PDB file of C-alpha atoms in Angstrom:
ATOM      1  CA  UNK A   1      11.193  12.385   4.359  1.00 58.00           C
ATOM      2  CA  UNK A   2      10.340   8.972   3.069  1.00 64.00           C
ATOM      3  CA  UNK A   3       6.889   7.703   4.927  1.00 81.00           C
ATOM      4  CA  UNK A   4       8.764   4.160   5.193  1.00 86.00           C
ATOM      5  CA  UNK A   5      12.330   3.592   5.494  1.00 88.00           C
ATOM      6  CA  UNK A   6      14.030   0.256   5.522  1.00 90.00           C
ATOM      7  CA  UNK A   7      17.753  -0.776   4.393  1.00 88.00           C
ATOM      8  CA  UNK A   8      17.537  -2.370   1.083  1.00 86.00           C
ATOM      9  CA  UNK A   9      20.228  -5.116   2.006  1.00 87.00           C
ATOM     10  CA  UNK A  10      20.567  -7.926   0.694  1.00 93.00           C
ATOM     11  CA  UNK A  11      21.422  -9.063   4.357  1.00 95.00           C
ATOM     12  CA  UNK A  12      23.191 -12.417   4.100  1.00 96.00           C
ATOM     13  CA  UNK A  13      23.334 -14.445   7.389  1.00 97.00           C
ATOM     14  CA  UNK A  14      24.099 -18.426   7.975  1.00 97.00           C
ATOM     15  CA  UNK A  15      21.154 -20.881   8.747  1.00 97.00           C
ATOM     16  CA  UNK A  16      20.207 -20.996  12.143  1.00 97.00           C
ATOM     17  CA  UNK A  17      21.048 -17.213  12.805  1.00 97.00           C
ATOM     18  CA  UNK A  18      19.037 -14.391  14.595  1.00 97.00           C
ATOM     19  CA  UNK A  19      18.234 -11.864  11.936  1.00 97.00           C
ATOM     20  CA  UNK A  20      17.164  -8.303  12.925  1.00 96.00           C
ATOM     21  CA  UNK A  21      14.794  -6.163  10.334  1.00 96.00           C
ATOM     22  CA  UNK A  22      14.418  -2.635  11.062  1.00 94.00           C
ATOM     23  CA  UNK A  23      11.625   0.113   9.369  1.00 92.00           C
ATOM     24  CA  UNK A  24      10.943   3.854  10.753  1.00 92.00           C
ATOM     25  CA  UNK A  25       8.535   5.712   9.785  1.00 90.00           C
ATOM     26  CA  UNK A  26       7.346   9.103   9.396  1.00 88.00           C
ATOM     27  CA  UNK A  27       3.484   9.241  10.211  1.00 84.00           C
ATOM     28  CA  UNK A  28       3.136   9.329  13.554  1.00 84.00           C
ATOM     29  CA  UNK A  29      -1.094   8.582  12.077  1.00 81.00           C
ATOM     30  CA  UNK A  30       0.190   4.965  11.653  1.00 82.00           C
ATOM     31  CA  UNK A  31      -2.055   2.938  13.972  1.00 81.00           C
ATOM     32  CA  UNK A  32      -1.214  -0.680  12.294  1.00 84.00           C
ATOM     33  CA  UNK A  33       2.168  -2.048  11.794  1.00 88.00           C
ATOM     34  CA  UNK A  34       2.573  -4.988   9.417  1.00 90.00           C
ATOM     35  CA  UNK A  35       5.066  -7.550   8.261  1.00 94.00           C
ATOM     36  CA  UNK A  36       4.671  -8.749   4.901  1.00 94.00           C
ATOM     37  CA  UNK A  37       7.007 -11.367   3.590  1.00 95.00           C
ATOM     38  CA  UNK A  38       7.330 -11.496  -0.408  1.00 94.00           C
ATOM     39  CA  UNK A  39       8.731 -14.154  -2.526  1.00 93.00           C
ATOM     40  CA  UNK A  40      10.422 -13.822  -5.740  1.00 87.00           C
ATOM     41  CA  UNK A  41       7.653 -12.450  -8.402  1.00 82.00           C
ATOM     42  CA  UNK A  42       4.595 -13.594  -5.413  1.00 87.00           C
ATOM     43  CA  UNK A  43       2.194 -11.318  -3.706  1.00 91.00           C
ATOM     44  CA  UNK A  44       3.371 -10.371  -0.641  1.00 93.00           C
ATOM     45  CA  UNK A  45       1.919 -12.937   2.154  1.00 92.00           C
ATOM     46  CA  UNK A  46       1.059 -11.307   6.041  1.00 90.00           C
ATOM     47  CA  UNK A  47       3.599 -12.357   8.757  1.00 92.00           C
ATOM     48  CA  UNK A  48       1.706 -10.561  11.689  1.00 89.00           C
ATOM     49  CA  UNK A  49       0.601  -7.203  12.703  1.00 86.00           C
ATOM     50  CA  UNK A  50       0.959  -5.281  15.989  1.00 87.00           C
ATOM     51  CA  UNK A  51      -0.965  -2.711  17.231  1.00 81.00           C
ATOM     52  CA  UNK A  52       0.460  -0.717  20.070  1.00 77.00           C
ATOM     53  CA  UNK A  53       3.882  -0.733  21.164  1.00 84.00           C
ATOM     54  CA  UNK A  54       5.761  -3.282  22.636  1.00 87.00           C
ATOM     55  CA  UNK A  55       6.590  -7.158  21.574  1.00 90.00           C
ATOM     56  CA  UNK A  56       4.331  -9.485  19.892  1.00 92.00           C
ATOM     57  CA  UNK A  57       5.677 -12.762  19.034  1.00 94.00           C
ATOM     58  CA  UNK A  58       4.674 -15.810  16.463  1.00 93.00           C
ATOM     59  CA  UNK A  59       6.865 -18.878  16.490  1.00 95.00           C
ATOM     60  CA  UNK A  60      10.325 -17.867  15.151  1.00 97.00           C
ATOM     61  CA  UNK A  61       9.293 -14.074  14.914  1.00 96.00           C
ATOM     62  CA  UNK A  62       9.064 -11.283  16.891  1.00 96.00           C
ATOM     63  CA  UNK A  63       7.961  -7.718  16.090  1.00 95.00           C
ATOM     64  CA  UNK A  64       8.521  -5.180  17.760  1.00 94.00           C
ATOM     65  CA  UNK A  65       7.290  -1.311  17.869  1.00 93.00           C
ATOM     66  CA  UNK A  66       8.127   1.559  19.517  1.00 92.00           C
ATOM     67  CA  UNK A  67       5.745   4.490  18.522  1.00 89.00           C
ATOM     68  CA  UNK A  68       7.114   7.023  20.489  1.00 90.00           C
ATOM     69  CA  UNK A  69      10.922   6.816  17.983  1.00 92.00           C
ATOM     70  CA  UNK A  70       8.790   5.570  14.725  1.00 91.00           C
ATOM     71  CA  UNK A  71      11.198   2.452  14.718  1.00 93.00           C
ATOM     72  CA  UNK A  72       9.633  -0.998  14.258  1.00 93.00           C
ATOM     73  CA  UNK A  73      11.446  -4.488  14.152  1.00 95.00           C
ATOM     74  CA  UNK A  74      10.931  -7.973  12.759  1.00 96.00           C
ATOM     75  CA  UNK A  75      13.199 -10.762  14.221  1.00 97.00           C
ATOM     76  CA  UNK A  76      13.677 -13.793  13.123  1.00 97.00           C
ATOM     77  CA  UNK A  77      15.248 -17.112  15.183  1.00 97.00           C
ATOM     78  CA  UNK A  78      16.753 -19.952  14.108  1.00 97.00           C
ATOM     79  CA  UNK A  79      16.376 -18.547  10.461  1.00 97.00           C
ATOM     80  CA  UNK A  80      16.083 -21.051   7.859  1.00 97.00           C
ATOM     81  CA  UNK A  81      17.121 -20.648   3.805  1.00 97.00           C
ATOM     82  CA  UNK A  82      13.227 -20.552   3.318  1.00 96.00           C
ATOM     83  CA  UNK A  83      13.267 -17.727   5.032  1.00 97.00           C
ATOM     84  CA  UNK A  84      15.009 -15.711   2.262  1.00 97.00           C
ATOM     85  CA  UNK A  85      12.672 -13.231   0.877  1.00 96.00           C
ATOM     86  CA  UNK A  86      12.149  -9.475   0.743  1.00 95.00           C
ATOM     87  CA  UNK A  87      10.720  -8.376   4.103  1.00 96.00           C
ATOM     88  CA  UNK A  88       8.042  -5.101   4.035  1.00 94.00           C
ATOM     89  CA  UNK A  89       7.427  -3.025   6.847  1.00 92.00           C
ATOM     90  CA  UNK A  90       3.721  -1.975   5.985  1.00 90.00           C
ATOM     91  CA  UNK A  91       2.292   0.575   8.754  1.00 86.00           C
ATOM     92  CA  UNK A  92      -1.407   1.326   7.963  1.00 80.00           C
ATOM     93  CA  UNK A  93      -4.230   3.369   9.228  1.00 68.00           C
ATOM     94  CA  UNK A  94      -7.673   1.284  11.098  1.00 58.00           C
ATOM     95  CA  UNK A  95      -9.758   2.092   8.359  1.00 56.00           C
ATOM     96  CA  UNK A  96     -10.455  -0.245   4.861  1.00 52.00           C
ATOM     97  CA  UNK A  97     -10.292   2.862   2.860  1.00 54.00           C
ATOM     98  CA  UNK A  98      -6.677   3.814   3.966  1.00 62.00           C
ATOM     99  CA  UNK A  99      -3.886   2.556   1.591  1.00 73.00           C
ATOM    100  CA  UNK A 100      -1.083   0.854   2.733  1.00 80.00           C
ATOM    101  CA  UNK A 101       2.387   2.384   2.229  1.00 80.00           C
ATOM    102  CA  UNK A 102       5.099  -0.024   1.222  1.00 84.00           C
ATOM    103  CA  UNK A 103       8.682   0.408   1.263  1.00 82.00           C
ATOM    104  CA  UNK A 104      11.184  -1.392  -0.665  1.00 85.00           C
ATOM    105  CA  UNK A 105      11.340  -3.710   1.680  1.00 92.00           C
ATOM    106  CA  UNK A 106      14.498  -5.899   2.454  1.00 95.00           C
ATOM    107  CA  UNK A 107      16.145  -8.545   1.122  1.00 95.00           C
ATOM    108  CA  UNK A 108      17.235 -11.111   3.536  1.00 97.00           C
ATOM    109  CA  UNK A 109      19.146 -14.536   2.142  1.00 97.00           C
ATOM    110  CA  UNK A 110      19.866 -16.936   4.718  1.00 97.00           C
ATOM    111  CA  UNK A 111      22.595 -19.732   3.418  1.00 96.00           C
ATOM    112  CA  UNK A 112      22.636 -23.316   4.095  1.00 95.00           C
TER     113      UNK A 112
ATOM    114  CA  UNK B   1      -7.072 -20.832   4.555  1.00 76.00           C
ATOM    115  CA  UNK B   2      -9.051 -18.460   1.864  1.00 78.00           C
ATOM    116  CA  UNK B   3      -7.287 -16.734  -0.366  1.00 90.00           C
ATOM    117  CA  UNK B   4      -7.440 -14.534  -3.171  1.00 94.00           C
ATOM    118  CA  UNK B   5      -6.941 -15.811  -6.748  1.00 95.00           C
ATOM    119  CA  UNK B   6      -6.096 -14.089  -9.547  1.00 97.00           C
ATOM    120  CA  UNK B   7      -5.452 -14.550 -13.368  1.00 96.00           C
ATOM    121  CA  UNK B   8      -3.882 -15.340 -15.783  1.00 97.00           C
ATOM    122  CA  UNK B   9      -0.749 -15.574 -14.240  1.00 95.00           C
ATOM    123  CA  UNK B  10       1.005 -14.067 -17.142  1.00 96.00           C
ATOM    124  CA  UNK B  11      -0.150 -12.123 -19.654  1.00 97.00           C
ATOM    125  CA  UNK B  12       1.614 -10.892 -22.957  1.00 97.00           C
ATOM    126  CA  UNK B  13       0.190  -7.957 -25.141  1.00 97.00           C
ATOM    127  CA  UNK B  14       1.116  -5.717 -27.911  1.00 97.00           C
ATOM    128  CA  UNK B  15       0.794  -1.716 -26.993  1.00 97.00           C
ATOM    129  CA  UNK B  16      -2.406  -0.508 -27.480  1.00 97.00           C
ATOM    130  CA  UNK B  17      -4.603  -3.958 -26.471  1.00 97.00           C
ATOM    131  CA  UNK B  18      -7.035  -3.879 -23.872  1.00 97.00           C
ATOM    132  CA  UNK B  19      -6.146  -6.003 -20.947  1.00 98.00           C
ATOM    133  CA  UNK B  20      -8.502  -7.389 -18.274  1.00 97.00           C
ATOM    134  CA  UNK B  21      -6.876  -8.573 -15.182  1.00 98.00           C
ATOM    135  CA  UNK B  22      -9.414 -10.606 -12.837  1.00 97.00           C
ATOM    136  CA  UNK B  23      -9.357 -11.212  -9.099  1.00 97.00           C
ATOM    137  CA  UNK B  24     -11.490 -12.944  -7.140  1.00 96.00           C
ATOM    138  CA  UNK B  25     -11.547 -12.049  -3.160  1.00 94.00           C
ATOM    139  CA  UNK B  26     -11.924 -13.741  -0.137  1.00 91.00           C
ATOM    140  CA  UNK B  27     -15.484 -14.518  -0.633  1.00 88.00           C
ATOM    141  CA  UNK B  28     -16.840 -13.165   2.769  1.00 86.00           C
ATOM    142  CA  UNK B  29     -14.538  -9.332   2.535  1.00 89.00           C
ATOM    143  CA  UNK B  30     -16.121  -6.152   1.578  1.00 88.00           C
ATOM    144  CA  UNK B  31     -13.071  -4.298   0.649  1.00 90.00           C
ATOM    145  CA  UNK B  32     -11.372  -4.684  -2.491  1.00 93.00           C
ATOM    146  CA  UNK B  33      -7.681  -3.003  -4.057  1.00 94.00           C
ATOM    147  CA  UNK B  34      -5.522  -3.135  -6.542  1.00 96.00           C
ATOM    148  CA  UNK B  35      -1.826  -2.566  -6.435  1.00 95.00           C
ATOM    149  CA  UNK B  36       1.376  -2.815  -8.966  1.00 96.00           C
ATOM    150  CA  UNK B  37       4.726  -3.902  -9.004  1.00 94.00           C
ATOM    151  CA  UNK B  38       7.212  -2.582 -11.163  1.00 94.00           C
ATOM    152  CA  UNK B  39      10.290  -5.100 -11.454  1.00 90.00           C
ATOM    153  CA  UNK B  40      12.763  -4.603  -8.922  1.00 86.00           C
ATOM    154  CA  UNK B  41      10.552  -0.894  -7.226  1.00 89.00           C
ATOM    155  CA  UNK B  42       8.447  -1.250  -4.602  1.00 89.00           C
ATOM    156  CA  UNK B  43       4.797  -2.358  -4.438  1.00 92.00           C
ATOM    157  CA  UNK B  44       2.390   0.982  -5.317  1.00 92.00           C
ATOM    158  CA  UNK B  45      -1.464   1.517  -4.540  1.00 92.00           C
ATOM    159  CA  UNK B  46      -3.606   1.923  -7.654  1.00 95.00           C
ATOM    160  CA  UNK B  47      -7.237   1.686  -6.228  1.00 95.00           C
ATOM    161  CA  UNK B  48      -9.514   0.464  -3.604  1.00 92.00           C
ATOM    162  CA  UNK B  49     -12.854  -0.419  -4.053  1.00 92.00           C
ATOM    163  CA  UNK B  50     -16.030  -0.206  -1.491  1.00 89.00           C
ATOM    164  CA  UNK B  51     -19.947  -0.956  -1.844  1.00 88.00           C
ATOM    165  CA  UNK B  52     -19.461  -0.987  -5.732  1.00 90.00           C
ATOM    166  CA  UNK B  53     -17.822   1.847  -6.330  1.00 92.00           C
ATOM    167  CA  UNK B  54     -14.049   3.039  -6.294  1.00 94.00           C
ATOM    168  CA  UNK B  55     -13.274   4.991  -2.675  1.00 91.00           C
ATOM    169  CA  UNK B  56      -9.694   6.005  -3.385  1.00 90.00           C
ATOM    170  CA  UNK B  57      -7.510   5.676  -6.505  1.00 92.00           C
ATOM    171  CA  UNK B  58      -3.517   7.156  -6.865  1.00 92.00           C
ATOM    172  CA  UNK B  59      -2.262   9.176  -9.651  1.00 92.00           C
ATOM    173  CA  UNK B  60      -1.203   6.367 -11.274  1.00 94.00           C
ATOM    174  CA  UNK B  61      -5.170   5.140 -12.227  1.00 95.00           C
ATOM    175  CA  UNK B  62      -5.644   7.750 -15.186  1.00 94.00           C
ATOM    176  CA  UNK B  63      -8.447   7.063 -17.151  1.00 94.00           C
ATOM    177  CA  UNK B  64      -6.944   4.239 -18.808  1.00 96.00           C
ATOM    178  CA  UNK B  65      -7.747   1.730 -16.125  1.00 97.00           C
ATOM    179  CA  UNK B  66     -11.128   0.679 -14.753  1.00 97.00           C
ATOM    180  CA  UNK B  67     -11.932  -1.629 -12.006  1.00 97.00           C
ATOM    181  CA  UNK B  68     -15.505  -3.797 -11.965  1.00 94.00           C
ATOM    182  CA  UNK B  69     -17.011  -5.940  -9.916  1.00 92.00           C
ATOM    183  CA  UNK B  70     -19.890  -7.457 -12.335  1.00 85.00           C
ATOM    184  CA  UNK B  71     -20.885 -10.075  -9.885  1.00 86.00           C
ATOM    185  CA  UNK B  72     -20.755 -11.302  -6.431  1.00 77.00           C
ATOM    186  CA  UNK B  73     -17.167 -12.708  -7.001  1.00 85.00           C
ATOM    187  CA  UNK B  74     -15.430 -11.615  -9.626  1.00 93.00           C
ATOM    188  CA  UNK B  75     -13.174  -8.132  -9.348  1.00 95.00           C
ATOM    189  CA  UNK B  76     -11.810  -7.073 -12.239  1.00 97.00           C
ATOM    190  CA  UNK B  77      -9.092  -4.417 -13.841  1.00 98.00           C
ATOM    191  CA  UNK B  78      -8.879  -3.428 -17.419  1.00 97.00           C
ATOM    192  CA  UNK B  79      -6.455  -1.693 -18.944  1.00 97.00           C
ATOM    193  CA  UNK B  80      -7.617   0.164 -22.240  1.00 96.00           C
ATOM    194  CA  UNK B  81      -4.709   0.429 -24.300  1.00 95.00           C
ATOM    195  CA  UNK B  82      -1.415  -0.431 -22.587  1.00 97.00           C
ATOM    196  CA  UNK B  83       1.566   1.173 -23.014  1.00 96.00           C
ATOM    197  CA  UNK B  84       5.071  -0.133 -22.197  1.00 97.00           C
ATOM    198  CA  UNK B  85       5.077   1.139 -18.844  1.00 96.00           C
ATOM    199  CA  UNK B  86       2.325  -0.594 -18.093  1.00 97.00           C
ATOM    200  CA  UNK B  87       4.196  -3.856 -17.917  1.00 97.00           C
ATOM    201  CA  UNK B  88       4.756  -4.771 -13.791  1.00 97.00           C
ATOM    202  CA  UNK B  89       3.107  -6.873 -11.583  1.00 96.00           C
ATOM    203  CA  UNK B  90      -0.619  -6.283 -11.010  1.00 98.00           C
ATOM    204  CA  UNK B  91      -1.643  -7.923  -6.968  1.00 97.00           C
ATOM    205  CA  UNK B  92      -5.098  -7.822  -6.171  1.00 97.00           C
ATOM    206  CA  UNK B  93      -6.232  -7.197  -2.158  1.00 94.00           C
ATOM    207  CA  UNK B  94      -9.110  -7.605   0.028  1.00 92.00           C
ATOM    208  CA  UNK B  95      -9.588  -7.007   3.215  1.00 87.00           C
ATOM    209  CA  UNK B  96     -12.617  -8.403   5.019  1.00 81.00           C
ATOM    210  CA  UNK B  97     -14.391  -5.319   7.017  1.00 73.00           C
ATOM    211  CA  UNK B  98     -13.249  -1.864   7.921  1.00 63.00           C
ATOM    212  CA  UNK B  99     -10.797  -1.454  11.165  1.00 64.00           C
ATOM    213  CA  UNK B 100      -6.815  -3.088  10.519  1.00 66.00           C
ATOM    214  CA  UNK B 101      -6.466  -2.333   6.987  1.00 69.00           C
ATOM    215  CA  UNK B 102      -4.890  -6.007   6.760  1.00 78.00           C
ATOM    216  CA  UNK B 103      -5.259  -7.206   3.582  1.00 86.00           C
ATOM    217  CA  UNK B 104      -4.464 -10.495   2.314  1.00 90.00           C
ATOM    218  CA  UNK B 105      -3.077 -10.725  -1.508  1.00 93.00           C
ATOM    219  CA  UNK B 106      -3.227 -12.917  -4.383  1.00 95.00           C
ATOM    220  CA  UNK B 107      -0.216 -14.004  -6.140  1.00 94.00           C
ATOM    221  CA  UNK B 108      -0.342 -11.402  -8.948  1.00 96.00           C
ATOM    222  CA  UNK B 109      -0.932 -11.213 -12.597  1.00 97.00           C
ATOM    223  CA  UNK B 110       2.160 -10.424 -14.656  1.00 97.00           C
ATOM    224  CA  UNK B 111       1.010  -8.084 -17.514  1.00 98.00           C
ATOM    225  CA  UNK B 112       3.984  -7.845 -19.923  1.00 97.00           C
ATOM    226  CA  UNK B 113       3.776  -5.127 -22.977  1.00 97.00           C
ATOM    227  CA  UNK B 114       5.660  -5.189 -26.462  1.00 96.00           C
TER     228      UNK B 114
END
């Protein structure tokens, strides 16, 4: 089993839709959940982090974890064509020495 | 907001040239990584770096590559003699003290190899 699964997309919605992102997981070690957002040939840039499980939300996003299934969630309101990007579902340990684990990530392309 | 910068940008080599690839953290963090990107595959740890000295490296950091920190700012990887499949993009890390491993990246070096 893959440590980090997402669906590859591309996921194609309209401008000003709600877009759900969805990663499991199979290390239940996984203390740190994070969102990274990558650009076409960038470095992937941080979106937010949770913690524990439950909601945590920044402006137009919203992540969400639920430890107990190994499912975690990005959403996104009023989603803008900026917005398009690969999204990463990055769980990582609380230590500087642990690596993170990256997925493929998905590929969301919002149209004006 | 700090950041971590990292060049060149792009870099083309023949196969077999040494490559140095420098980074240079957020000036304040104590942990420093390297990672790769092979077009179109997902991003893959190569090695972290603690109090001078590497803590964890993956399979992929044979003894080809190298990492060095020769002063307080600079972090560097070098690539003895590239091969084709060396060509990706390189994304240096740092993270600022132990506890969330949540790093902040730079915008990569792209190493391509002919």
């Amino acid at each position: 089993q893959k440590e980090v699964e997402q669906d590859p997309g591309p996921l194609s919605v309209p401008e000003g839709a709600i877009v759900s992102l969805n990663c499991t997981y199979s290390n239940s070690a996984f203390q740190y959940f994070m969102w990274y957002r990558q650009y076409s040939r960038k470095g992937p840039e941080l979106l937010m982090y949770t913690y524990s499980s439950g909601n945590k939300e920044d402006g137009r996003f919203t992540a969400q974890v639920d430890k107990s299934s190994k499912y975690i969630s990005l959403f996104i309101r009023d989603s803008q064509p900026s917005d398009s990007a690969t999204y990463l579902c990055v769980p990582g340990g609380n230590s500087g020495y642990s690596t993170l684990t990256f997925g493929k990530g998905t590929m969301l392309l919002v149209s004006p | 907001e700090p950041e971590v910068t990292q060049t060149p940008s792009h870099q083309v080599t023949q196969m077999g040239q040494e490559v140095i690839l420098r980074c240079v953290p957020i000036s304040n963090h104590l942990y420093f990584y390297w990672y790769r990107q092979i077009l179109g595959q997902k991003v893959e740890f190569l090695v972290s770096f603690y109090n001078n000295e590497i803590s964890e490296k993956s399979e992929i950091f044979d003894d080809q590559f190298s990492v060095e920190r020769p002063d307080g700012s600079n972090f560097t990887l070098k690539i003895r003699s590239t091969k084709l499949e060396d060509s990706a993009m390189y994304f240096c890390a740092s993270l600022r003290s132990s506890g969330a491993n949540v790093l902040t990246f730079g915008a990569g070096s792209r190493l391509t190899v002919l």
